Coordinates of C-alpha atoms and ligand atoms in Angstrom, one line a residue:
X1 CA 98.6 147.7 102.4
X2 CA 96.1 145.9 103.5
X3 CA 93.0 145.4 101.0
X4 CA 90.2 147.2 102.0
X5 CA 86.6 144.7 103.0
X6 CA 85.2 146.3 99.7
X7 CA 88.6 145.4 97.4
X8 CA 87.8 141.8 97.9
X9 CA 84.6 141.1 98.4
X10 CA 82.1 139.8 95.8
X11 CA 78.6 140.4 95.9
X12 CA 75.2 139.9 94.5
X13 CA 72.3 142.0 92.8
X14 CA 70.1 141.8 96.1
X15 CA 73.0 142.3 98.4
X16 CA 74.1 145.4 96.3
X17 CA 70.5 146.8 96.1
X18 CA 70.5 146.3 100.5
X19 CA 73.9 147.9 100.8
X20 CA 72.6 151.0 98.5
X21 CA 69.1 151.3 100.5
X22 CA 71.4 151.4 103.5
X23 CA 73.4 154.5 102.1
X24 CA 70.2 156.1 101.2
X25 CA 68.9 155.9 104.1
X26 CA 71.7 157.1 106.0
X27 CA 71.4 160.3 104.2
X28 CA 73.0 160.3 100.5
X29 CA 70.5 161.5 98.2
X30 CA 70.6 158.5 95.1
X31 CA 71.2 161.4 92.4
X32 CA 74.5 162.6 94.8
X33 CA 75.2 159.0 94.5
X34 CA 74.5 158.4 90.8
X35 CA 76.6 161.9 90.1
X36 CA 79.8 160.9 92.3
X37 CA 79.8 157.3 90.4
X38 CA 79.1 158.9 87.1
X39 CA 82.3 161.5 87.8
X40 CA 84.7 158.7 88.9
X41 CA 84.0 156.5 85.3
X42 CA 84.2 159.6 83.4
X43 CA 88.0 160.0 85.5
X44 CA 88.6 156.4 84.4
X45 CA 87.3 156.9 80.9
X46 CA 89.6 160.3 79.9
X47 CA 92.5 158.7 81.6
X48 CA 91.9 155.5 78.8
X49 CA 90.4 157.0 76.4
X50 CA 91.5 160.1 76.1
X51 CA 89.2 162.9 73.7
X52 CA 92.6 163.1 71.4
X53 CA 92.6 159.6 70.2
X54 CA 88.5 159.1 71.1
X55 CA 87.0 162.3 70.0
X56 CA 83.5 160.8 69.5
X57 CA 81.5 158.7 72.0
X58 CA 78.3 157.0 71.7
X59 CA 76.3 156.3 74.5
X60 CA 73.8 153.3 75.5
X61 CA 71.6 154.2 78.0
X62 CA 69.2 152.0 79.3
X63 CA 66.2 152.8 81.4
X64 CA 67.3 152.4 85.0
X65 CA 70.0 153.6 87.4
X66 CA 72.9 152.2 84.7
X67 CA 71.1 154.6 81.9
X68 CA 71.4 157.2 84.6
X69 CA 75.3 156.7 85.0
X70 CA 75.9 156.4 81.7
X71 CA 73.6 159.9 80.9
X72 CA 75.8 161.9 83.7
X73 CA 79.1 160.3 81.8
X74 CA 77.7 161.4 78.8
X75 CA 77.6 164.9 79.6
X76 CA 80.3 165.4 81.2
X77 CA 82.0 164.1 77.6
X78 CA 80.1 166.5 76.3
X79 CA 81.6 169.5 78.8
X80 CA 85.5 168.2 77.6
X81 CA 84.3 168.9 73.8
X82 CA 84.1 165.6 72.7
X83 CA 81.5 164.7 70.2
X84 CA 78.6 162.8 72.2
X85 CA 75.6 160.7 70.7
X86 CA 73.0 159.4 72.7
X87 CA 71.2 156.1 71.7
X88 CA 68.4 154.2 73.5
X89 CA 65.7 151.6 72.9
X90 CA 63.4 152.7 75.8
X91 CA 60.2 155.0 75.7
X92 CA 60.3 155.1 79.5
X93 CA 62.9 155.3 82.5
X94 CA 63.5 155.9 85.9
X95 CA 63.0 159.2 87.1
X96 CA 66.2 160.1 88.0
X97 CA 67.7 158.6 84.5
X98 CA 64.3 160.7 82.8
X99 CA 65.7 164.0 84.4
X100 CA 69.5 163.1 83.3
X101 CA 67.5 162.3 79.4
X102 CA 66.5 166.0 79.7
X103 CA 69.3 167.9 80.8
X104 CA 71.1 166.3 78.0
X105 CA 69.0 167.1 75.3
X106 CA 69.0 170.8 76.9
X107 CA 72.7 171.1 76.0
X108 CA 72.2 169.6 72.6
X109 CA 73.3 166.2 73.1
X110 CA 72.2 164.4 70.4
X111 CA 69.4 161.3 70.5
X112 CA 70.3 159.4 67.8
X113 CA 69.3 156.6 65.8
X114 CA 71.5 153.3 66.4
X115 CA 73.2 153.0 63.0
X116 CA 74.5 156.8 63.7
X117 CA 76.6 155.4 66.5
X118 CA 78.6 152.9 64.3
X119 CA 81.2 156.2 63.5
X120 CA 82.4 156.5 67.4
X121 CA 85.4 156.0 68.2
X122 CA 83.8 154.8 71.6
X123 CA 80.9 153.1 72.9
X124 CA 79.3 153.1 76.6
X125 CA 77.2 150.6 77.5
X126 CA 74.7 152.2 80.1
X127 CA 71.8 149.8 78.9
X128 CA 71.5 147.1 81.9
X129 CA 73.5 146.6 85.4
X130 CA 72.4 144.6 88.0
X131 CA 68.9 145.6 87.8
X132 CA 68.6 143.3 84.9
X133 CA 66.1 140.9 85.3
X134 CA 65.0 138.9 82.6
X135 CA 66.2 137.8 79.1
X136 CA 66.8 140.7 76.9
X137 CA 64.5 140.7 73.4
X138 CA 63.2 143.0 71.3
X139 CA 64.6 146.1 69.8
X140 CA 67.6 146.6 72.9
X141 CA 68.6 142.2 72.1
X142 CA 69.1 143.5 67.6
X143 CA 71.1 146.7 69.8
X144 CA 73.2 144.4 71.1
X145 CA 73.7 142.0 68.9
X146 CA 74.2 144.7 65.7
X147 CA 76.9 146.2 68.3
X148 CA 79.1 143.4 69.2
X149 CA 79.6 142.8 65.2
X150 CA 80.8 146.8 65.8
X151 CA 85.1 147.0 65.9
X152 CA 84.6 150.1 68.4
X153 CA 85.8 149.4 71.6
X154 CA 82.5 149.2 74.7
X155 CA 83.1 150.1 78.1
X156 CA 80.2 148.4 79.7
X157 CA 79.1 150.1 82.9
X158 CA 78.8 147.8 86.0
X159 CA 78.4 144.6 83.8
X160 CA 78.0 144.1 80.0
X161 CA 74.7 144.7 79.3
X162 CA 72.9 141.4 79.1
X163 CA 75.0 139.1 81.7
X164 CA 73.3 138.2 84.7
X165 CA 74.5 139.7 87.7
X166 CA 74.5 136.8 90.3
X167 CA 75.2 133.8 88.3
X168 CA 76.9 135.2 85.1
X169 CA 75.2 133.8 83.1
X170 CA 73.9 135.0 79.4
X171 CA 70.4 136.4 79.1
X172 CA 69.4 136.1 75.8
X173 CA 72.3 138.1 74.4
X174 CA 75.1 140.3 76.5
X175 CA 77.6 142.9 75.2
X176 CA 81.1 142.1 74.5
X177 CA 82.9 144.6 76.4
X178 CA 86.5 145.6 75.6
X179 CA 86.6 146.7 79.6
X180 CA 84.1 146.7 82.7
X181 CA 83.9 148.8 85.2
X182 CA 82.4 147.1 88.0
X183 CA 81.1 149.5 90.1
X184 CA 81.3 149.7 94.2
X185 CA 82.2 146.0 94.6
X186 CA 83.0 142.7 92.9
X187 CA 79.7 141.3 91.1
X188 CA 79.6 137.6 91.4
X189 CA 78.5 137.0 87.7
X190 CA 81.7 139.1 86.3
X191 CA 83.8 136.4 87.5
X192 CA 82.4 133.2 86.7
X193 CA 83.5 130.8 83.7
X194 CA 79.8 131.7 81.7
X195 CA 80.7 135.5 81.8
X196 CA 84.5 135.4 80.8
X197 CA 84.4 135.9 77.6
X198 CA 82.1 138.8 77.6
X199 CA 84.1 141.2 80.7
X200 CA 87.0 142.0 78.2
X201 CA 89.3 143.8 80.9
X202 CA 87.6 144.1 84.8
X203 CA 88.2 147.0 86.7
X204 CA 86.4 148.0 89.7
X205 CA 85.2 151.5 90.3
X206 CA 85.6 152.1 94.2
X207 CA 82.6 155.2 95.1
X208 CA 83.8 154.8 98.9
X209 CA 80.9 152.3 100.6
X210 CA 80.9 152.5 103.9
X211 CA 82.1 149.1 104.8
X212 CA 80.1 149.0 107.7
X213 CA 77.2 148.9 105.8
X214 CA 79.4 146.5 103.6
X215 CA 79.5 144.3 106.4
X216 CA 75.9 144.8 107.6
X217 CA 74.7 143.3 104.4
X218 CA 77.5 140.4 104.0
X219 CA 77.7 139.4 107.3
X220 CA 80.0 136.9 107.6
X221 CA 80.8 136.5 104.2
X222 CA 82.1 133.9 102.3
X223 CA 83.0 134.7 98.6
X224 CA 86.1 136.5 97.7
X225 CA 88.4 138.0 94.3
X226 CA 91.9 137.4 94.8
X227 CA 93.6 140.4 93.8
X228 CA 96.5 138.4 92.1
X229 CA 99.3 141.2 92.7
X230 CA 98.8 141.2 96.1
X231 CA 99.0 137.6 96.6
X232 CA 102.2 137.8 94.6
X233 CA 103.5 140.2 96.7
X234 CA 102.3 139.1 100.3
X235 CA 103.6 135.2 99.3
X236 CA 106.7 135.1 97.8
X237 CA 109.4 134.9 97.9
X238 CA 109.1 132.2 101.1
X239 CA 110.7 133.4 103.8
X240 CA 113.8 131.2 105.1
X241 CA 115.8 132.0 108.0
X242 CA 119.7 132.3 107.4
X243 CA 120.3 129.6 109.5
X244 CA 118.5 126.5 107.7
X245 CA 118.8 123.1 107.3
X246 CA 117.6 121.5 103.9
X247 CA 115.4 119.7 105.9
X248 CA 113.8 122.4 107.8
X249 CA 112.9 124.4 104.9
X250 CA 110.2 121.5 104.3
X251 CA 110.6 117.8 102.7
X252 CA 107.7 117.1 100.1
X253 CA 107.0 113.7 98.4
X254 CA 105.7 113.5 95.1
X255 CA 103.5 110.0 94.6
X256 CA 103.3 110.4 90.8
X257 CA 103.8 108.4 87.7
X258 CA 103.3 105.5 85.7
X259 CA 104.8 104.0 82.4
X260 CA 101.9 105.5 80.7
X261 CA 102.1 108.9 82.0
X262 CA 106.2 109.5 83.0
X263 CA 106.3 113.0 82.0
X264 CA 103.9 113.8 84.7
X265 CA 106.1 112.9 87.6
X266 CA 108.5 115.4 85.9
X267 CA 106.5 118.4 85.6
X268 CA 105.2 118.0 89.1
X269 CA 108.8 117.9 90.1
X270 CA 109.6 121.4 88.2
X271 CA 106.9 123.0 89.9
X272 CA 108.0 121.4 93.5
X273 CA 111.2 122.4 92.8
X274 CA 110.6 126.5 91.3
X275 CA 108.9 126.8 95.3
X276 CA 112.4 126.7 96.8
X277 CA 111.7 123.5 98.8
X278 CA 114.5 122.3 100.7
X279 CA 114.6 118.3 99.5
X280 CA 112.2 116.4 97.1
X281 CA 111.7 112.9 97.2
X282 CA 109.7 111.2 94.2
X283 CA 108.2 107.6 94.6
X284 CA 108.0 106.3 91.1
X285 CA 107.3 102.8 89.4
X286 CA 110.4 101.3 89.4
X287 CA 110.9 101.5 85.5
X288 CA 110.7 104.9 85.7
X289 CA 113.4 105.5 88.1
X290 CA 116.3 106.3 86.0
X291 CA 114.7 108.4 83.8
X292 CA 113.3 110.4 86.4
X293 CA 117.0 110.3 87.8
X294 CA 118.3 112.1 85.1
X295 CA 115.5 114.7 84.6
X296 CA 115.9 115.5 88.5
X297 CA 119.0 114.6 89.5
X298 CA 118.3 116.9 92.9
X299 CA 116.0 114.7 94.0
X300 CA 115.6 111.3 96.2
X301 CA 114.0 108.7 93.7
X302 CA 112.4 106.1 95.1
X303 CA 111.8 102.8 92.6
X304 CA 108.6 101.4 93.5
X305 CA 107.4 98.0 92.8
X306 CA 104.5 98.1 89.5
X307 CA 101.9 96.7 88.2
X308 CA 101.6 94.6 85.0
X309 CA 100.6 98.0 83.4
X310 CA 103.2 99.9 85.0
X311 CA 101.3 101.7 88.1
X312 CA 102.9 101.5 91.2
X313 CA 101.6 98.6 93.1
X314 CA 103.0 99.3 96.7
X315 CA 105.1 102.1 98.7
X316 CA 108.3 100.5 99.9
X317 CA 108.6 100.6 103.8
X318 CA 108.4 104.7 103.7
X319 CA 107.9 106.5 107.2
X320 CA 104.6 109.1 105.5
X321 CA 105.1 110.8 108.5
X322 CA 108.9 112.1 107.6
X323 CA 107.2 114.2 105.0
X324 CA 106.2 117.9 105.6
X325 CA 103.5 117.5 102.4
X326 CA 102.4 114.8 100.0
X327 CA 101.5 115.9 96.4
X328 CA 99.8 112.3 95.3
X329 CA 98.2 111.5 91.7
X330 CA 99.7 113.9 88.7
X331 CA 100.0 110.3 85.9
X332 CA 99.8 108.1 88.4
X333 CA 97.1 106.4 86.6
X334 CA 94.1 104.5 88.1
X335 CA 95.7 100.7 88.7
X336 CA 98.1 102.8 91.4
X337 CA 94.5 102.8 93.6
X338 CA 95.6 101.0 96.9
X339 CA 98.8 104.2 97.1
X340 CA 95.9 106.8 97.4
X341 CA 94.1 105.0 99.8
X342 CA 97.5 104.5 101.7
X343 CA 98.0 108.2 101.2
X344 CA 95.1 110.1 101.9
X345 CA 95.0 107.4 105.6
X346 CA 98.4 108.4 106.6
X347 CA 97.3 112.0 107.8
X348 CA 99.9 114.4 106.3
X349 CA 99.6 117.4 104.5
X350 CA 98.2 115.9 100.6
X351 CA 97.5 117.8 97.6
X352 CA 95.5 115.0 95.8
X353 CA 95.6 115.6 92.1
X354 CA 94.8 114.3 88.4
X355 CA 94.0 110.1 89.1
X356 CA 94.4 110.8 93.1
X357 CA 91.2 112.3 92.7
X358 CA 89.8 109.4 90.4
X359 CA 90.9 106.9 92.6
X360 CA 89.4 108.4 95.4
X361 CA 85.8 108.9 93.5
X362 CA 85.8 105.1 93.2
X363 CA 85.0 104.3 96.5
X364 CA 81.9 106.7 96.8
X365 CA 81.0 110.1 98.1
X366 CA 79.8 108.4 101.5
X367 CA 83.2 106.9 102.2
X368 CA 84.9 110.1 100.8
X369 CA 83.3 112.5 103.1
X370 CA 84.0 110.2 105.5
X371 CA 87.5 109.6 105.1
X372 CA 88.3 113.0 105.1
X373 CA 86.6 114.2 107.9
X374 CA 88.9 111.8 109.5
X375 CA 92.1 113.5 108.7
X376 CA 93.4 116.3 111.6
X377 CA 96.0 117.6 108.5
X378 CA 95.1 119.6 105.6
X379 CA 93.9 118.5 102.4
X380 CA 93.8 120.2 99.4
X381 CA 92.2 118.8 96.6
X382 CA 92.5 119.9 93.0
X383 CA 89.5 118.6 90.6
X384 CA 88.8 120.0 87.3
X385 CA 84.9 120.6 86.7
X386 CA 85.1 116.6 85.4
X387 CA 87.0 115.4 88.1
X388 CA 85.1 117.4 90.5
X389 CA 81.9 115.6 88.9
X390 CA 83.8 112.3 89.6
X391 CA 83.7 112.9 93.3
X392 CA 80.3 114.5 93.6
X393 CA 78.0 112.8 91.2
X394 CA 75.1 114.6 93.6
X395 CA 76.5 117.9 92.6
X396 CA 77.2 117.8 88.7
X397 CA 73.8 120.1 88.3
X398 CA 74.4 122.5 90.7
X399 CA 75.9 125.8 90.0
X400 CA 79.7 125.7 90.0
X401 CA 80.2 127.9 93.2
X402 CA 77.2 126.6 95.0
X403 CA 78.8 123.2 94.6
X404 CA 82.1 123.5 95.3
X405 CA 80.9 125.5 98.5
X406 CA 79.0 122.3 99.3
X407 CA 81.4 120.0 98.9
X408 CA 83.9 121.9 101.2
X409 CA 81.0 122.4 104.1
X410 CA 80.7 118.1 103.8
X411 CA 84.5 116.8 103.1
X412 CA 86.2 120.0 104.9
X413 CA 88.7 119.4 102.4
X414 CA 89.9 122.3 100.5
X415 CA 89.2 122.1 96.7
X416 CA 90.7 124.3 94.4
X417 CA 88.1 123.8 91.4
X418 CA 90.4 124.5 88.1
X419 CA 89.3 126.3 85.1
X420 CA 89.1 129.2 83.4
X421 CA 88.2 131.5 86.7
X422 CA 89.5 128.8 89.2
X423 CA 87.8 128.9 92.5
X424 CA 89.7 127.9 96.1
X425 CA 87.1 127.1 98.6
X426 CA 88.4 126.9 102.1
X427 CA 86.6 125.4 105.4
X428 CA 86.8 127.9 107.5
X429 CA 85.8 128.1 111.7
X430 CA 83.1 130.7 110.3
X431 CA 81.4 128.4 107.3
X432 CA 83.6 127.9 104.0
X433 CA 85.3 130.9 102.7
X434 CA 85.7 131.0 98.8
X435 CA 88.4 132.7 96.7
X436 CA 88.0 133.6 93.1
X437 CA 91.3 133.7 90.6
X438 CA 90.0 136.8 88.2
X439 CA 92.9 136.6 85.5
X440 CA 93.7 133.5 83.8
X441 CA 94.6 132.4 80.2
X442 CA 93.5 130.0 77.8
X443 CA 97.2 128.9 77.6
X444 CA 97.0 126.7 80.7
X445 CA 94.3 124.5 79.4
X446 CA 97.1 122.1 77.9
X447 CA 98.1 118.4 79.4
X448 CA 100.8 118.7 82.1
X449 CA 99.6 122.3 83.5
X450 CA 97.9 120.7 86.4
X451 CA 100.7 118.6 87.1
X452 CA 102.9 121.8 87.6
X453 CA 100.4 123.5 89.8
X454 CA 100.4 120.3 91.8
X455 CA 104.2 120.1 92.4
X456 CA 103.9 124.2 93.1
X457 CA 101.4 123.4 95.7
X458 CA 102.6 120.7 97.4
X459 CA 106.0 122.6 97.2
X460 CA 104.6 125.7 98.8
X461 CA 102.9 123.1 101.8
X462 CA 105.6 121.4 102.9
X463 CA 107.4 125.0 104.0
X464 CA 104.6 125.5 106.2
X465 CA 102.1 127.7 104.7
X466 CA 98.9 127.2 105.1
X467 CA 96.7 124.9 102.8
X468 CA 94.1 128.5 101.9
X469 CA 97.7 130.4 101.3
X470 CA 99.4 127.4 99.1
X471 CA 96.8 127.0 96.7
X472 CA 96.0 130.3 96.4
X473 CA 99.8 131.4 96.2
X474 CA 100.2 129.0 93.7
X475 CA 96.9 129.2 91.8
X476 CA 98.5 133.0 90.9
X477 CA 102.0 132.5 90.1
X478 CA 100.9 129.3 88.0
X479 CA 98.2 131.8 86.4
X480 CA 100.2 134.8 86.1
X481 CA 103.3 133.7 84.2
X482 CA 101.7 132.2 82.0
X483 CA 99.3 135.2 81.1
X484 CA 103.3 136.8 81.2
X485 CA 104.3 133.7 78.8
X486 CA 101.4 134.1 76.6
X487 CA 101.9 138.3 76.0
X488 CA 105.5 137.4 74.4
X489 CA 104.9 134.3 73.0
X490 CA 100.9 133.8 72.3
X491 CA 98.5 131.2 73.9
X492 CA 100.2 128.5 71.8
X493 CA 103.9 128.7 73.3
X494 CA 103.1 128.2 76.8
X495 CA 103.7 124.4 77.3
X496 CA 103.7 123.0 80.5
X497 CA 107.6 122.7 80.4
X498 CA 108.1 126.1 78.8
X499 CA 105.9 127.5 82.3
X500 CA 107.7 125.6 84.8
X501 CA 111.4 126.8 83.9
X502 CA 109.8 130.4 83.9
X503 CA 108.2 130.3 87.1
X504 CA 110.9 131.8 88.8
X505 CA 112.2 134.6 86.2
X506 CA 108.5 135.9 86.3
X507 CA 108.6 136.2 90.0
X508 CA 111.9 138.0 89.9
X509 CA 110.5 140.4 87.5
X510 CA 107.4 140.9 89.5
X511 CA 109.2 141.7 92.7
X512 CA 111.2 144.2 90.3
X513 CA 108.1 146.1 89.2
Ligands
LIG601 N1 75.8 150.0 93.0 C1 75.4 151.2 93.5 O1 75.2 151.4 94.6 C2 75.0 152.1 92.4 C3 74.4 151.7 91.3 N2 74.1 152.5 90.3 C4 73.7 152.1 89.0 O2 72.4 151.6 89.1 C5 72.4 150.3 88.4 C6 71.2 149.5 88.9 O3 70.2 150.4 88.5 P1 68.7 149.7 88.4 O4 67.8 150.8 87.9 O5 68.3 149.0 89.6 O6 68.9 148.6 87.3 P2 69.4 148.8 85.8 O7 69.9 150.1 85.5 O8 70.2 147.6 85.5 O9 68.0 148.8 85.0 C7 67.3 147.8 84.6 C8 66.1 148.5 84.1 O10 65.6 147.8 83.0 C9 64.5 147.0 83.4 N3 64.8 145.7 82.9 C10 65.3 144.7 83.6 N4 65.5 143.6 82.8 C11 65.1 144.0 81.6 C12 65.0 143.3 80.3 N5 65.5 142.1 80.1 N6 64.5 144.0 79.3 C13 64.1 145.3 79.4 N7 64.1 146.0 80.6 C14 64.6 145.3 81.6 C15 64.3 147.1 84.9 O11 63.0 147.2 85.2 C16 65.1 148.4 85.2 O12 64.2 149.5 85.1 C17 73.7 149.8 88.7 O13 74.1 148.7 87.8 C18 74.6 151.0 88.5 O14 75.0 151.2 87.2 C19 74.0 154.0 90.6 O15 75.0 154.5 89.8 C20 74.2 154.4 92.0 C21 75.3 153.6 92.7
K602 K1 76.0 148.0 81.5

């Protein structure tokens, strides 16, 4: 199936309010609108939270349009027989959400002091969606904050009250929502680092856009959510044809390694290996060579001469161009410079990780952008937000997105920017396109992670999928089993070795479901 223009995309405040004047003007009254939105949470909600176990609700409802939603939700509550209590910190609202205020007190809804709300079983936050606009004080900021120190579960409506709709970012205070429903289409705040710990569970709440007002408003757009079951499914497993050589199912060569950091050359290897890839070759300091021989026996080792300190000082006479992809810099340490340098000339398919990166960011963004505008074959680079820094010193202020979108539109690399809601910017023949990973755990932030994803990627590369595909493929399946790993064995089991050997059960099982 394939996912609808409005499944993906993400949007802002001013490109929601456009799309919204756009379906008003066409003809849907707003308070048609507000009741079909209101109806489809309160679906949501019962199928949840249903009145058995969540006889009482208490609602927050704010002044504007998100007061109004949450005002319709609260009387149709009321209509199933569930206990509803109304509480909010505003004298004055919106017309349409004044009108809603009435016809619930008309059916006896009670308005209701905060403290009264602390016996729900339930609490919806209607106070602030992407109409906020400042930071929140006063009487609604001690709501909040007396709320989140609450153990009742908060659906927030559209975003948790408080967050800033664009940039994610924490106005003054935000609710802690136990789930979100994002309403009509993704909100760029919900899924950005600043915000992640306040969106509890995302869902979005489709209320049929047209999506050719959609695409009025976002024009040729650029920012995306990955919905990671799709990718799953649409990905893997990678197709081979029954009549294959090893050689034709792709040849990748990992540059990794050093005496200081062996185990790296490893893990990349497991992760190469989990992608099915039909022969591995791994240049290593020479030292390393046996060791690396009997952790991968599958593999071509190549013993490479070092440096005093154990980096590899040179590539033996290897032919770069007998390689399908090039996964370059997982321990390699930074005395291994003049390999990256050979590596990222040689114009193959490279996935530059871990000290490929800081290798590269000593010799200046100038000759960066430069170099790699050079190159006809893809590159995918994968920086964490220090790393990422490294290479762009210019861009170490700027908003996450904003600057991993800039760096992309000047190096026409592709950088997948790691963290806890990594993003995959990708240049594109229409301006950069930019995928967001929504679901991610805690878990991976561990040494020896990055070097699996690295193997995966460069894995996934050399069978000749594209660069966007392989490091968003991989970005998900990396991400995914170990948000599988962590549900059986907490945040704390899932070490890098631990992820790598279940890469593959977790894929079967997924296929399964
Ligand atoms: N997406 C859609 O097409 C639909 C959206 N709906 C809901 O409408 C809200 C947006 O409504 P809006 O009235 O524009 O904004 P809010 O409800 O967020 O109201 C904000 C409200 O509060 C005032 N305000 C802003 N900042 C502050 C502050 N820091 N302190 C105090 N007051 C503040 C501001 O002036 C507004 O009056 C959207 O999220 C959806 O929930 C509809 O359901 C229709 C479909
Ligand atoms: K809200």
């Amino acid at each position: 199936m394939i996912e609808s223009l409005s499944s993906q995309a993400i949007a802002t405040a001013s490109q929601m309010q456009a799309i919204e004047n756009l379906i008003f003007q066409a003809g849907m009254p707003v308070a048609a609108l507000m009741e079909k939105v209101a109806i489809r949470i309160t679906q949501r909600l019962t199928e949840l939270y249903p009145e058995q176990s969540h006889p009482h609700v208490g609602i927050l409802a704010g002044s504007g349009h998100n007061g109004g939603d949450a005002l319709v939700v609260a009387r149709e509550l009321h209509h199933q027989g569930r206990q509803v209590k109304i509480y909010t910190p505003f004298a004055k609202s919106k017309p349409l959400t004044r009108v809603h205020s009435c016809y619930a007190k008309s059916l006896g809804i009670p308005f209701v002091s905060l403290e009264s709300l602390q016996d729900c079983d339930l609490l919806i936050d209607g106070l602030f969606g992407f109409g906020l606009e400042r930071d929140v004080i006063g009487d609604v900021a001690i709501a909040i904050n007396t709320i989140n120190n609450w153990q009742i579960p908060i659906v927030s409506i559209d975003l948790p009250s408080g967050i800033h709709t664009d940039h994610g970012g924490i106005m003054g205070t935000a609710i802690q929502a136990t789930m979100t429903f994002c309403l009509g289409l993704w909100k760029r705040g919900l899924l950005t680092e600043s915000a992640t710990p306040y969106v509890g569970k995302l869902e979005r709440i489709s209320f049929d856009m047209p999506e050719k007002f959609i695409l009025q408003v976002l024009g040729a757009h650029h920012l995306w959510r990955i919905n990671p079951k799709q990718s799953l499914l649409k990905n893997f497993p990678i197709s081979r044809s029954v009549i294959t050589h090893k050689y034709e199912i792709g040849h990748l060569l990992l540059v990794v390694g050093s005496q200081k950091y062996g185990g790296a050359a490893i893990l990349a290897a497991m992760g190469a290996k989990a992608t099915g890839i039909g022969m591995l070759s791994i240049a290593v300091p020479n030292s390393l060579k046996p060791i690396i021989l009997a952790q991968v026996p599958d593999a071509l080792v190549i013993g490479c001469p070092e440096t005093e300190s154990g980096a590899i000082a040179s590539l033996p006479d290897l032919d770069l161009r007998k390689y399908q992809a090039i996964t370059c810099g997982c321990g390699l340490s930074l005395d291994a410079f003049p390999i990256v340098e050979q590596v990222v000339n040689c114009d193959r398919p490279l996935v530059l990780d871990a000290d490929g990166l800081n290798a590269l960011a000593s010799i200046g963004k100038a000759q960066i952008i430069e170099k790699l505008n050079q190159r006809s074959s893809s590159i995918i680079l994968t920086p964490h937000w220090g790393e990422f820094c490294r290479l762009f010193p210019d861009l170490h202020e700027v908003e996450r997105l904003e600057a991993l979108q800039t760096a992309v539109n000047q190096t026409k690399a592709t950088i997948l920017l790691k963290g806890a809601r990594t993003a995959i910017a990708v240049p594109e023949k229409d301006g950069t396109q930019t995928w967001i990973n929504p679901e991610s755990t805690a878990a991976l932030a561990r040494g020896g992670s990055g070097d699996v994803l690295a193997g995966m990627i460069g894995g996934i590369l050399a069978q000749g999928i594209s660069a966007k595909d392989a490091a968003i493929a991989a970005t998900v399946w990396h991400s995914q089993t170990a948000l599988w790993l962590a549900n059986q064995r907490t945040e704390m089991g899932v070490d890098p070795v631990t992820l790598a050997q279940n890469l593959l059960p977790f894929l079967q099982i997924s296929k399964s479901q």
